[in-house]
XYZ file of C-alpha atoms in Angstrom:
733
model
C 27.376 59.451 -0.128
C 24.050 57.084 0.385
C 25.117 54.155 2.530
C 24.622 50.642 0.595
C 21.117 49.301 0.735
C 20.329 46.301 2.964
C 18.939 43.629 0.638
C 15.768 41.947 1.293
C 16.979 38.657 3.039
C 13.320 36.917 1.765
C 10.698 37.336 -0.448
C 8.131 37.222 2.652
C 10.119 40.411 3.915
C 9.665 41.984 0.541
C 6.119 41.428 0.405
C 5.727 42.663 3.661
C 7.541 45.551 2.822
C 5.521 46.345 -0.469
C 2.317 45.808 1.755
C 3.451 48.507 4.094
C 4.234 51.069 1.484
C 0.902 50.072 -0.019
C -0.722 51.204 3.505
C 0.775 54.713 2.963
C -0.474 55.108 -0.311
C -3.971 54.026 0.895
C -3.753 56.229 3.921
C -2.904 59.290 1.419
C -5.943 58.386 -0.624
C -7.898 58.364 2.510
C -7.383 61.983 3.440
C -8.208 62.846 -0.309
C -11.347 61.252 0.222
C -12.165 62.945 3.541
C -11.415 66.006 1.892
C -14.058 66.114 -0.758
C -16.584 64.202 1.018
C -16.642 67.760 3.178
C -17.268 68.260 6.756
C -20.818 67.652 7.342
C -20.134 64.208 5.307
C -19.306 61.002 7.280
C -18.580 57.599 6.692
C -22.203 55.955 6.028
C -22.217 52.167 7.192
C -25.296 52.038 4.802
C -24.092 53.401 1.988
C -25.115 51.741 -1.400
C -28.683 51.088 0.290
C -29.482 54.388 -0.604
C -28.907 57.810 -2.314
C -28.991 60.926 -0.455
C -29.269 64.562 -2.013
C -25.739 65.565 -0.682
C -24.210 62.509 -2.585
C -25.855 63.943 -5.626
C -25.005 67.028 -4.815
C -20.901 66.561 -4.256
C -20.850 65.111 -7.341
C -21.822 68.413 -9.368
C -19.839 70.239 -7.291
C -16.997 68.070 -8.331
C -17.858 68.426 -11.580
C -17.861 72.238 -11.679
C -14.708 72.319 -9.572
C -11.158 71.770 -10.922
C -9.352 68.911 -9.476
C -6.534 70.673 -7.062
C -4.029 68.784 -4.790
C -4.721 68.463 -1.225
C -2.956 71.405 0.789
C -2.656 69.430 3.668
C 0.619 69.417 5.886
C -0.235 65.560 6.692
C -0.452 64.943 3.026
C 2.811 66.334 2.351
C 4.264 64.380 5.169
C 2.932 61.062 3.696
C 3.512 62.074 0.229
C 7.628 62.679 1.404
C 7.541 59.095 3.140
C 5.926 57.409 0.171
C 8.563 58.590 -1.918
C 11.273 57.844 0.386
C 9.861 54.519 1.239
C 9.362 53.551 -2.630
C 13.079 54.505 -3.261
C 14.255 52.788 -0.397
C 12.134 49.535 -1.172
C 13.716 49.388 -5.087
C 17.036 49.934 -3.798
C 16.667 46.962 -1.383
C 15.171 44.505 -3.879
C 17.778 45.617 -6.687
C 20.350 44.684 -3.886
C 18.794 41.324 -3.300
C 18.713 40.353 -6.974
C 22.411 41.773 -7.178
C 23.285 39.303 -3.879
C 21.331 36.389 -5.838
C 18.326 36.522 -4.125
C 15.421 35.928 -6.315
C 12.537 37.693 -4.667
C 9.179 35.861 -5.550
C 7.293 39.092 -6.338
C 9.725 40.218 -8.915
C 10.269 36.384 -10.410
C 6.269 36.418 -10.601
C 6.240 39.607 -12.663
C 9.070 38.664 -15.016
C 7.549 35.578 -15.904
C 4.207 36.430 -16.449
C 5.597 39.635 -18.420
C 3.974 42.264 -15.721
C 4.098 46.104 -15.453
C 4.883 47.938 -12.348
C 1.261 49.088 -12.553
C -0.163 45.642 -12.649
C 2.396 44.109 -10.024
C 0.790 46.982 -7.811
C -2.760 46.244 -8.722
C -2.281 42.645 -7.709
C -0.831 43.123 -4.304
C -3.396 45.574 -3.747
C -5.695 42.988 -4.305
C -3.821 40.541 -2.203
C -3.912 43.302 0.693
C -7.140 42.208 2.145
C -6.327 38.201 2.834
C -3.066 38.960 4.039
C -4.293 41.966 6.642
C -7.705 42.510 7.931
C -6.765 45.956 8.358
C -6.624 46.601 4.402
C -10.374 45.145 4.441
C -11.367 48.588 6.275
C -9.416 50.954 4.257
C -11.285 49.536 1.309
C -14.540 49.756 2.894
C -13.670 53.311 3.794
C -12.596 54.527 0.822
C -15.410 53.391 -1.297
C -17.660 54.191 1.587
C -19.530 50.798 1.458
C -19.056 47.763 4.076
C -19.549 45.693 1.756
C -16.574 46.165 -0.696
C -14.174 44.980 1.861
C -11.949 44.686 -1.528
C -10.815 46.999 -4.062
C -12.967 47.609 -6.862
C -11.827 48.363 -10.350
C -12.435 52.069 -10.416
C -10.656 52.527 -7.229
C -7.706 50.365 -8.689
C -7.786 52.908 -11.216
C -7.845 55.802 -9.178
C -4.869 54.419 -7.356
C -2.575 53.419 -10.060
C -3.124 54.653 -13.319
C -3.356 57.741 -14.963
C -6.184 60.125 -13.661
C -7.226 61.288 -17.124
C -7.806 58.002 -18.703
C -10.261 57.166 -15.627
C -12.338 53.543 -16.184
C -11.478 53.647 -19.923
C -7.906 53.351 -19.098
C -8.554 50.970 -16.580
C -10.659 48.215 -18.768
C -7.195 47.206 -20.716
C -5.662 46.434 -17.622
C -8.229 44.181 -16.985
C -9.583 42.726 -20.470
C -9.665 39.213 -21.148
C -6.460 39.489 -23.433
C -4.412 41.439 -20.316
C -2.096 38.984 -18.403
C -3.861 39.447 -15.268
C -6.722 37.925 -16.603
C -5.620 36.006 -19.677
C -3.329 34.215 -17.301
C -5.904 33.408 -14.477
C -3.685 35.569 -12.115
C -6.820 37.539 -10.993
C -10.895 37.039 -11.204
C -13.288 39.122 -11.786
C -15.442 38.801 -8.609
C -19.280 39.582 -8.296
C -22.453 38.967 -10.797
C -22.015 38.698 -14.044
C -24.404 41.777 -14.801
C -22.817 44.060 -12.254
C -21.080 46.946 -13.580
C -17.602 46.770 -14.676
C -16.288 49.766 -12.490
C -17.938 47.722 -9.691
C -16.341 44.268 -9.843
C -13.483 42.949 -7.466
C -10.472 41.302 -8.961
C -10.034 38.558 -6.836
C -6.267 36.690 -6.399
C -6.383 32.973 -7.435
C -5.771 31.447 -4.376
C -2.426 29.251 -5.719
C -0.792 32.692 -6.486
C -1.681 34.058 -3.381
C 0.078 31.112 -1.864
C 3.219 31.068 -4.215
C 4.036 34.649 -3.311
C 3.712 33.694 0.686
C 5.935 31.236 -0.266
C 3.963 28.272 -0.492
C 4.389 26.139 -3.442
C 1.384 24.136 -4.569
C -0.552 23.487 -7.696
C -4.456 25.047 -8.214
C -6.924 23.543 -5.453
C -8.982 22.832 -8.890
C -6.294 19.833 -9.154
C -6.501 18.465 -5.546
C -6.445 14.616 -6.077
C -4.535 13.872 -9.205
C -1.592 16.798 -9.308
C 1.787 16.540 -7.901
C 4.733 19.537 -7.601
C 7.728 18.054 -6.721
C 11.401 19.148 -7.608
C 12.767 16.163 -10.015
C 15.963 13.831 -9.973
C 18.079 12.994 -12.650
C 19.446 9.868 -11.431
C 19.196 7.094 -14.500
C 20.508 4.086 -13.410
C 23.568 2.969 -15.604
C 22.338 -0.582 -17.082
C 21.997 -0.777 -20.768
C 18.180 -1.001 -20.854
C 18.751 2.788 -19.895
C 20.384 4.086 -22.519
C 17.322 4.163 -24.193
C 15.939 6.499 -21.989
C 19.249 8.887 -22.055
C 18.660 8.906 -25.367
C 15.085 10.115 -25.338
C 16.271 12.810 -22.951
C 19.165 14.340 -24.944
C 16.935 14.374 -28.116
C 14.264 16.683 -25.852
C 16.835 18.696 -24.611
C 18.501 19.600 -27.947
C 16.264 21.759 -29.173
C 15.647 23.570 -25.499
C 19.483 24.497 -25.966
C 19.288 25.576 -29.394
C 16.378 27.600 -29.921
C 14.679 27.683 -26.024
C 12.037 25.613 -26.752
C 10.958 22.141 -25.466
C 8.749 20.326 -28.103
C 5.851 18.713 -26.873
C 6.320 15.027 -26.489
C 4.879 11.669 -25.743
C 6.534 8.592 -24.166
C 5.096 5.333 -24.307
C 5.758 2.107 -22.683
C 4.263 -0.541 -20.320
C 3.938 0.164 -16.691
C 7.436 0.541 -14.703
C 9.245 1.094 -17.712
C 11.018 4.078 -16.535
C 8.761 6.832 -18.032
C 9.061 8.744 -14.648
C 12.448 8.634 -14.769
C 12.779 10.029 -18.291
C 10.330 13.159 -17.533
C 11.977 13.792 -14.201
C 15.826 13.529 -15.759
C 14.258 16.138 -18.600
C 12.871 18.494 -15.945
C 16.499 18.265 -13.685
C 18.694 18.754 -16.798
C 16.192 21.899 -17.483
C 16.723 23.304 -14.057
C 12.680 23.361 -13.265
C 10.490 21.739 -11.142
C 7.996 18.962 -12.434
C 4.062 19.510 -12.312
C 2.635 15.744 -12.983
C -1.074 15.510 -13.590
C -3.005 11.934 -13.702
C -5.069 12.409 -16.519
C -7.142 9.527 -15.825
C -8.046 10.609 -11.986
C -8.447 14.081 -13.725
C -10.804 12.496 -16.135
C -12.644 10.333 -13.703
C -13.401 13.851 -11.772
C -14.644 15.193 -15.161
C -12.455 18.385 -14.594
C -10.374 18.134 -17.860
C -11.695 21.395 -19.168
C -10.462 24.189 -21.306
C -10.544 26.545 -18.224
C -8.833 23.797 -16.252
C -5.839 23.511 -18.793
C -5.393 27.218 -18.989
C -5.053 27.079 -15.203
C -2.497 24.034 -15.478
C -0.725 26.283 -17.728
C -0.936 29.277 -15.547
C 0.589 27.120 -12.572
C 3.402 25.627 -14.827
C 4.631 29.111 -15.285
C 4.107 30.179 -11.861
C 6.319 27.540 -10.446
C 8.703 26.881 -13.219
C 7.565 23.836 -13.937
C 7.719 21.079 -16.782
C 3.995 19.484 -16.927
C 4.232 15.645 -17.541
C 0.812 14.607 -18.422
C 0.685 10.929 -17.133
C -1.720 7.841 -17.901
C -3.075 9.322 -21.183
C -4.289 5.922 -22.002
C -7.762 7.085 -20.523
C -7.765 9.719 -23.319
C -8.074 6.959 -25.610
C -11.798 5.663 -24.150
C -15.101 7.172 -25.698
C -15.823 9.126 -22.899
C -12.758 11.179 -23.297
C -13.733 13.056 -26.577
C -14.778 16.116 -25.162
C -11.377 16.428 -22.873
C -9.357 15.435 -26.104
C -10.687 18.136 -28.089
C -10.214 20.651 -25.262
C -6.390 19.290 -24.680
C -6.029 19.793 -28.686
C -6.686 22.822 -28.559
C -4.743 23.775 -25.742
C -1.610 21.749 -26.894
C -1.567 23.562 -30.260
C -1.572 26.832 -28.246
C 1.168 26.096 -26.290
C 3.305 23.931 -28.775
C 6.722 24.279 -26.930
C 5.341 25.267 -23.687
C 7.189 22.268 -21.908
C 4.496 19.541 -22.128
C 5.281 15.614 -22.095
C 2.589 13.289 -22.087
C 3.300 9.548 -20.759
C 1.264 6.572 -21.109
C 1.053 2.817 -21.643
C -0.872 2.971 -25.534
C 1.035 2.868 -28.467
C 1.736 6.311 -29.857
C -0.378 5.512 -33.095
C -3.336 4.510 -30.823
C -2.941 7.906 -28.971
C -2.453 9.886 -31.877
C -5.862 8.463 -33.218
C -7.570 11.049 -30.971
C -4.952 13.819 -30.679
C -4.128 15.616 -33.539
C -1.854 17.828 -31.925
C 1.791 16.800 -34.019
C 3.854 15.215 -30.899
C 7.676 13.953 -30.834
C 6.988 10.397 -29.827
C 9.371 7.961 -27.978
C 8.620 4.337 -26.854
C 10.025 2.440 -24.443
C 10.065 -1.469 -25.058
C 9.867 -3.886 -21.885
C 13.445 -4.984 -21.561
C 14.945 -7.896 -23.800
C 16.516 -11.032 -22.111
C 20.067 -9.788 -21.903
C 18.326 -6.692 -20.138
C 16.785 -8.340 -17.804
C 19.269 -10.383 -16.842
C 21.409 -7.235 -15.888
C 18.389 -5.503 -14.309
C 18.005 -8.635 -12.376
C 21.730 -8.916 -11.025
C 21.604 -4.864 -10.260
C 18.509 -5.166 -8.303
C 20.165 -8.104 -6.170
C 23.464 -6.677 -5.701
C 22.048 -3.221 -4.567
C 20.270 -5.511 -2.105
C 23.271 -7.181 -0.972
C 21.290 -10.657 -1.899
C 23.518 -13.622 -3.606
C 21.399 -15.573 -5.882
C 21.639 -19.554 -6.348
C 23.393 -20.661 -9.581
C 20.725 -20.279 -12.683
C 18.253 -17.800 -10.753
C 18.842 -14.859 -12.266
C 18.173 -16.677 -15.637
C 15.348 -18.536 -14.870
C 13.683 -15.452 -13.577
C 15.158 -13.513 -17.105
C 13.454 -16.221 -19.325
C 10.010 -16.415 -17.576
C 9.127 -12.567 -16.244
C 9.128 -9.981 -18.949
C 9.330 -7.882 -16.075
C 10.268 -3.805 -15.987
C 12.419 -2.437 -13.730
C 9.739 -1.478 -11.547
C 7.860 -4.747 -11.158
C 11.481 -6.492 -10.434
C 11.870 -3.946 -7.031
C 8.346 -4.207 -6.845
C 9.139 -8.302 -6.227
C 12.029 -7.898 -4.017
C 10.779 -5.142 -1.769
C 7.918 -7.178 -0.654
C 8.654 -8.411 3.022
C 12.294 -9.140 2.055
C 12.794 -11.293 5.196
C 10.458 -14.002 3.339
C 12.963 -14.554 0.270
C 15.897 -15.536 2.626
C 16.381 -19.171 2.882
C 18.304 -18.970 6.110
C 21.921 -18.078 5.265
C 22.570 -14.357 5.304
C 21.895 -12.823 2.032
C 21.294 -15.828 0.625
C 17.740 -15.634 -1.316
C 15.039 -18.518 -1.486
C 15.044 -18.937 -5.674
C 11.671 -20.838 -5.307
C 10.390 -18.109 -2.827
C 10.791 -15.108 -5.624
C 9.950 -17.603 -8.245
C 6.314 -17.897 -5.981
C 6.198 -14.314 -5.581
C 6.967 -13.321 -9.146
C 4.072 -15.234 -10.747
C 1.761 -14.065 -7.978
C 2.848 -10.353 -9.082
C 2.193 -10.701 -12.769
C -0.951 -9.328 -13.907
C -3.968 -11.341 -14.918
C -6.243 -9.016 -16.702
C -5.842 -11.447 -19.147
C -8.417 -13.825 -17.459
C -11.168 -11.969 -19.768
C -10.048 -13.702 -22.550
C -8.511 -16.724 -21.008
C -8.845 -19.182 -18.524
C -5.896 -19.822 -16.101
C -4.503 -23.069 -14.878
C -1.855 -23.218 -12.229
C 0.525 -26.245 -12.829
C 0.043 -29.030 -10.414
C 0.765 -31.952 -12.353
C 4.356 -33.186 -13.704
C 6.243 -35.430 -15.491
C 5.464 -38.667 -14.102
C 1.560 -38.016 -14.803
C 2.672 -37.834 -18.358
C 2.626 -40.793 -20.584
C 4.492 -40.219 -23.970
C 6.137 -41.792 -26.633
C 9.831 -41.424 -25.960
C 10.839 -39.129 -28.517
C 7.590 -36.696 -28.258
C 8.482 -37.049 -24.320
C 12.144 -35.650 -25.023
C 10.974 -32.878 -27.378
C 8.780 -31.448 -24.548
C 12.345 -31.379 -22.586
C 14.120 -29.891 -25.121
C 11.599 -27.345 -25.304
C 11.976 -26.784 -21.718
C 15.574 -26.452 -21.959
C 15.119 -23.873 -24.785
C 12.742 -21.678 -23.103
C 15.412 -21.472 -20.193
C 18.732 -20.466 -22.310
C 17.007 -17.958 -24.604
C 19.317 -15.537 -23.146
C 22.078 -17.687 -23.479
C 21.703 -18.449 -27.364
C 19.831 -15.301 -28.362
C 22.106 -12.801 -26.580
C 25.515 -14.519 -25.581
C 25.632 -16.453 -28.661
C 24.613 -13.889 -31.159
C 21.682 -15.834 -32.825
C 19.187 -13.011 -31.802
C 21.079 -10.702 -34.558
C 20.502 -13.097 -37.112
C 17.115 -14.451 -36.960
C 14.545 -12.573 -38.635
C 11.640 -12.867 -36.079
C 11.316 -12.155 -32.465
C 12.569 -14.214 -29.334
C 9.373 -15.397 -28.540
C 8.935 -19.454 -28.800
C 5.962 -20.819 -30.183
C 5.196 -24.649 -30.322
C 2.682 -26.827 -31.748
C 1.058 -29.776 -30.058
C -0.946 -31.966 -32.944
C -2.810 -34.838 -32.290
C -6.244 -36.349 -31.783
C -8.439 -35.325 -28.645
C -7.549 -36.716 -25.224
C -3.844 -37.684 -25.825
C -2.374 -34.944 -23.644
C -1.553 -31.987 -25.097
C -3.257 -29.686 -22.276
C -1.655 -31.668 -19.639
C 1.362 -30.811 -21.385
C 1.221 -27.608 -21.715
C 0.599 -27.662 -17.720
C 3.634 -29.584 -17.460
C 5.814 -27.276 -19.309
C 4.308 -24.224 -17.791
C 5.236 -25.330 -14.315
C 8.759 -26.718 -15.377
C 8.960 -23.203 -16.181
C 7.679 -21.441 -13.052
C 4.405 -19.714 -15.153
C 1.073 -20.176 -15.042
C -0.716 -21.228 -18.033
C -3.623 -19.241 -19.842
C -5.747 -20.935 -22.100
C -7.618 -18.530 -24.486
C -10.996 -19.058 -24.609
C -12.098 -18.749 -28.699
C -15.160 -17.820 -27.858
C -14.730 -14.771 -25.981
C -12.143 -14.114 -29.034
C -13.723 -14.904 -32.125
C -16.409 -12.739 -33.533
C -19.013 -12.463 -36.312
C -18.345 -8.592 -36.771
C -15.808 -7.625 -38.808
C -12.619 -6.102 -37.273
C -13.858 -7.333 -33.547
C -11.551 -10.475 -33.828
C -8.465 -8.592 -34.539
C -8.958 -6.436 -31.567
C -9.876 -8.995 -29.421
C -6.700 -11.063 -30.161
C -4.673 -7.636 -29.848
C -5.844 -7.311 -26.143
C -5.240 -11.179 -25.584
C -1.282 -10.343 -26.883
C -1.190 -7.126 -25.110
C -2.078 -8.442 -21.908
C -0.068 -11.875 -22.371
C 2.904 -9.454 -22.720
C 2.469 -8.327 -18.925
C 0.794 -11.417 -17.391
C 4.296 -13.439 -17.790
C 2.582 -16.445 -18.172
C 2.503 -19.238 -21.138
C -0.030 -18.699 -23.709
C -2.030 -21.461 -25.042
C -4.248 -21.484 -28.145
C -6.605 -24.987 -27.603
C -7.983 -25.992 -30.889
C -5.943 -23.139 -32.771
C -7.113 -24.410 -36.480
C -10.131 -22.070 -35.986
C -8.097 -19.189 -35.780
C -4.919 -20.395 -37.577
C -6.757 -22.004 -40.766
C -5.430 -21.774 -43.849
C -6.204 -18.550 -46.125
C -8.097 -19.167 -49.053
C -8.999 -17.544 -52.479
C -10.785 -14.367 -51.959
C -14.615 -14.833 -53.557
C -16.275 -12.486 -50.992
C -15.939 -9.884 -47.987
C -16.010 -12.807 -45.592
C -12.904 -14.802 -47.166
C -11.188 -11.430 -47.727
C -11.770 -10.210 -43.510
C -10.862 -14.102 -42.597
C -7.656 -14.163 -44.447
C -6.909 -10.534 -42.928
C -7.542 -12.368 -39.095
C -4.905 -15.167 -40.145
C -2.185 -12.392 -40.905
C -2.844 -9.990 -37.993
C -2.191 -13.191 -35.997
C 1.005 -14.085 -38.097
C 2.120 -10.583 -37.155
C 1.431 -10.341 -33.486
C 3.164 -14.029 -33.106
C 6.248 -12.675 -34.697
C 6.119 -9.566 -32.199
C 5.251 -11.477 -29.088
C 8.390 -12.037 -26.968
C 6.700 -15.233 -24.378
C 5.946 -19.014 -24.850
C 2.562 -19.407 -27.114
C 1.218 -23.112 -27.164
C -0.773 -24.332 -30.148
C -2.540 -27.659 -29.781
C -5.029 -28.943 -32.678
C -6.687 -32.002 -33.953
C -5.970 -30.995 -37.658
C -2.324 -30.438 -38.584
C -2.925 -30.349 -42.131
C -5.402 -27.291 -42.080
C -2.771 -24.868 -40.545
C -1.475 -21.765 -42.836
C 1.500 -23.121 -44.581
C 3.134 -19.609 -43.022
C 2.221 -20.417 -39.877
C 4.037 -23.593 -39.755
C 7.604 -22.002 -40.594
C 6.581 -20.145 -37.715
C 7.047 -22.701 -35.374
C 10.369 -23.557 -33.192
C 8.839 -26.993 -32.179
C 6.378 -29.362 -33.577
C 5.204 -32.159 -30.997
C 3.021 -35.185 -32.356
C 0.780 -36.508 -29.602
C -0.284 -40.191 -31.307
C -3.013 -42.181 -30.245
C -1.472 -44.229 -27.362
C -0.659 -47.916 -28.192
C -2.060 -50.909 -25.823
C 1.327 -50.528 -23.427
C 0.835 -46.708 -23.059
C -2.561 -47.238 -22.371
C -2.318 -49.351 -19.563
C -0.015 -47.190 -17.962
C -2.502 -44.396 -18.423
C -5.098 -46.916 -16.533
C -2.577 -47.302 -13.858
C -2.109 -43.659 -13.860
C -5.764 -42.368 -13.898
C -6.451 -43.544 -10.484
C -4.772 -41.758 -7.422
C -2.369 -43.597 -5.107
C -5.503 -42.864 -2.011
C -8.144 -44.232 -4.006
C -9.450 -47.665 -2.417
C -8.761 -50.071 -5.480
C -9.288 -53.297 -5.980
C -6.814 -55.848 -6.689
C -9.142 -57.696 -9.301
C -8.765 -54.809 -11.874
C -7.527 -56.202 -15.033
C -5.408 -53.024 -16.465
C -4.158 -55.551 -19.473
C -7.578 -56.499 -20.826
C -9.017 -52.454 -20.355
C -6.300 -51.411 -22.350
C -5.816 -53.886 -24.989
C -9.534 -54.259 -25.571
C -10.837 -50.385 -25.616
C -9.203 -48.202 -27.732
C -9.457 -44.554 -25.893
C -7.736 -41.909 -25.427
C -6.007 -40.516 -21.867
C -8.808 -38.067 -21.878
C -11.379 -40.509 -21.780
C -9.732 -43.472 -19.343
C -9.395 -40.526 -16.748
C -13.385 -40.005 -17.451
C -13.757 -43.358 -16.935
C -11.703 -43.671 -13.712
C -13.336 -40.666 -12.122
C -16.722 -42.024 -13.090
C -15.689 -45.500 -11.566
C -14.827 -43.907 -8.368
C -18.290 -42.479 -7.598
C -19.809 -45.484 -8.435
C -18.035 -46.799 -6.051
C -18.626 -44.443 -3.140
C -22.294 -45.127 -3.341
C -22.078 -48.702 -3.413
C -19.616 -50.794 -1.632
C -16.937 -47.704 -1.134
C -14.088 -49.773 -3.271
C -13.396 -49.240 -6.854
C -13.667 -52.282 -8.462
C -14.058 -54.082 -11.901
C -17.953 -54.136 -12.179
C -17.833 -50.020 -11.390
C -14.916 -50.011 -14.056
C -16.820 -51.780 -16.587
C -19.835 -49.814 -16.069
C -18.217 -46.489 -16.000
C -16.611 -47.747 -19.500
C -19.830 -48.714 -21.067
C -21.191 -44.888 -20.437
C -18.158 -43.482 -21.861
C -18.492 -45.571 -24.579
C -22.468 -44.860 -25.033
C -21.475 -41.154 -24.813
C -19.082 -41.198 -27.757
C -21.680 -42.599 -29.925
C -20.223 -46.250 -29.646
C -22.285 -48.925 -29.571
C -21.450 -51.370 -26.684
C -21.665 -55.718 -27.638
C -20.675 -58.626 -25.645
C -17.449 -59.107 -27.430
C -16.190 -55.677 -26.630
C -16.160 -56.250 -22.900
C -15.377 -60.279 -23.766
C -15.496 -62.692 -20.116
C -16.579 -59.248 -18.228
C -19.760 -58.983 -19.841
C -21.498 -60.608 -16.649
C -20.410 -57.814 -14.578
C -22.113 -55.371 -17.043
C -25.582 -56.974 -16.731
C -25.472 -57.272 -12.576
C -24.195 -53.438 -12.896
C -27.054 -52.820 -14.590
C -29.767 -54.666 -12.933
C -28.495 -53.699 -9.630
């Protein structure tokens, strides 16, 4: 009775045994080669550089002499050893598989559908890269020291039917055969070299895999990672949509054994990688992640590279994630998109998931391959509140009352952005008490961490002024305070109290400030942003509005896209230039102008942040737009009492101000806006700095005259009254 075979304990042990068996086969072949060369012919180190008469004569003798087995005792002993060792190898392999030890060489053969002969070809081609002595065997067998790898002809003689010769070997190395099609072997040598003389080389990544090293091909260095994914998806309500995406993609895998090509889109940090990782973990495979932006930047996203990617995915049993696919929407990516389209069409159910930050509609403009589309939005107010609570509780931190509501209302952060805000120098967020977090420090860090790519279209204003700097009628001031309260209470009203389900529009807060120039509209926007702990971004209309058809909409789209990630207050100054009334269509210009207004209305409906619009001409706004306003604040031209308060506030406490300045006279005599008054105060300060060092009435009167002239007004003696003499003295000076 035959004793049970001892199973291989590792893939390396199995491969070493296969190489030992190969060496016996090569030794047996060396005996045949020596016999055919004859006693007088020796190994020639310069073979291939010239042709001898003996070599030609031997070829002729071989044609006349029928092939006969080698009648040598050494050959018989080798034959028996080869057969016995092969049987033992196969038994140990079967025992290992039965014991649950999956051997890499066997798994490799199954994944690529290789026959036993094709696997032996591959091991033979791999041998010179594992042991130098195999190079000597091949050089001897081919009678050429320059041929240290087996040629196609030698491989055919070793592993295939002798009668088929080179004709049978061609099919094994044809472009459509698994060894070549799957990039497992490359035929080395010059392109014009005869086919039998080509020397197949095992791909480096394949050799590494069989040797126990798991890594992507070197052509992906710098933009590919291979990992064992984790299946954890947090329990927060926001991640319910992530779980649904995973379940949707697993359904065809479980039912039909196929994983459709999908696109998962969403803002940075929304959890796209969690989805792909959980999908790979549930499918029981590893994850091969490729950074498409880096891949494109290296100019390496080609058809050949994509085929190599597919080989690596099958080699390691991977789900492939093509990440940062927004790079594919650029003009320079047209060639790469064509190659990727062809690849995705060829491998429609191969387990490929694309991820990116662009909307699916934008990506599908460049890729024609049908995709299963899933998009993950930014968390809503209630979801952000839950995520902030969870992130703080995970760290054992206790927030001050109301802090989480302020964070959730002010910053439209994704889960990753929340973690980044909390993880950077945690000690700086503590206010001294153990586990007690400093709310102001966290709000400041969140504001600093917001992305500010919007600077291409808007001017950033870091709020510095407060309520004490603002002079407004009581009702207008009260409205501004109501707006601050509404911005802070959106989560409670929309989510806890259910108003979000009743409203047809989004949860954004759109406010209109209407009034003449210089009455404090932009200052009020700054104060409002400061009260909410946010920066103010004033849109530069010159960089947005374009005379070219369609360009204005594109620029506006970028403004809102960036605003959604910037977490600031968005302000459109002099907004009637954009939100004017739609008109009767008389020509193409009217039609496209109306399209711009309609597009703006649509984006404001979708925007979840705070938008402030200022206008001098409230009646010029489109009626459909005014219906979308949450609040409208009128800024009247200041009355004398308000103007006096503005005059007094225009000069900082540190300014050396003369007691003789007649603020009641200035407020009563000159009907100026707050902006004009601030200009006069600054001009008077400069006059005083160069003449006496103290701001007096003479400096203010002269600065007022300059401001009136700038406004196109004529200055008369009656305007300046008893101070007219100061004006003449200042002019003379």
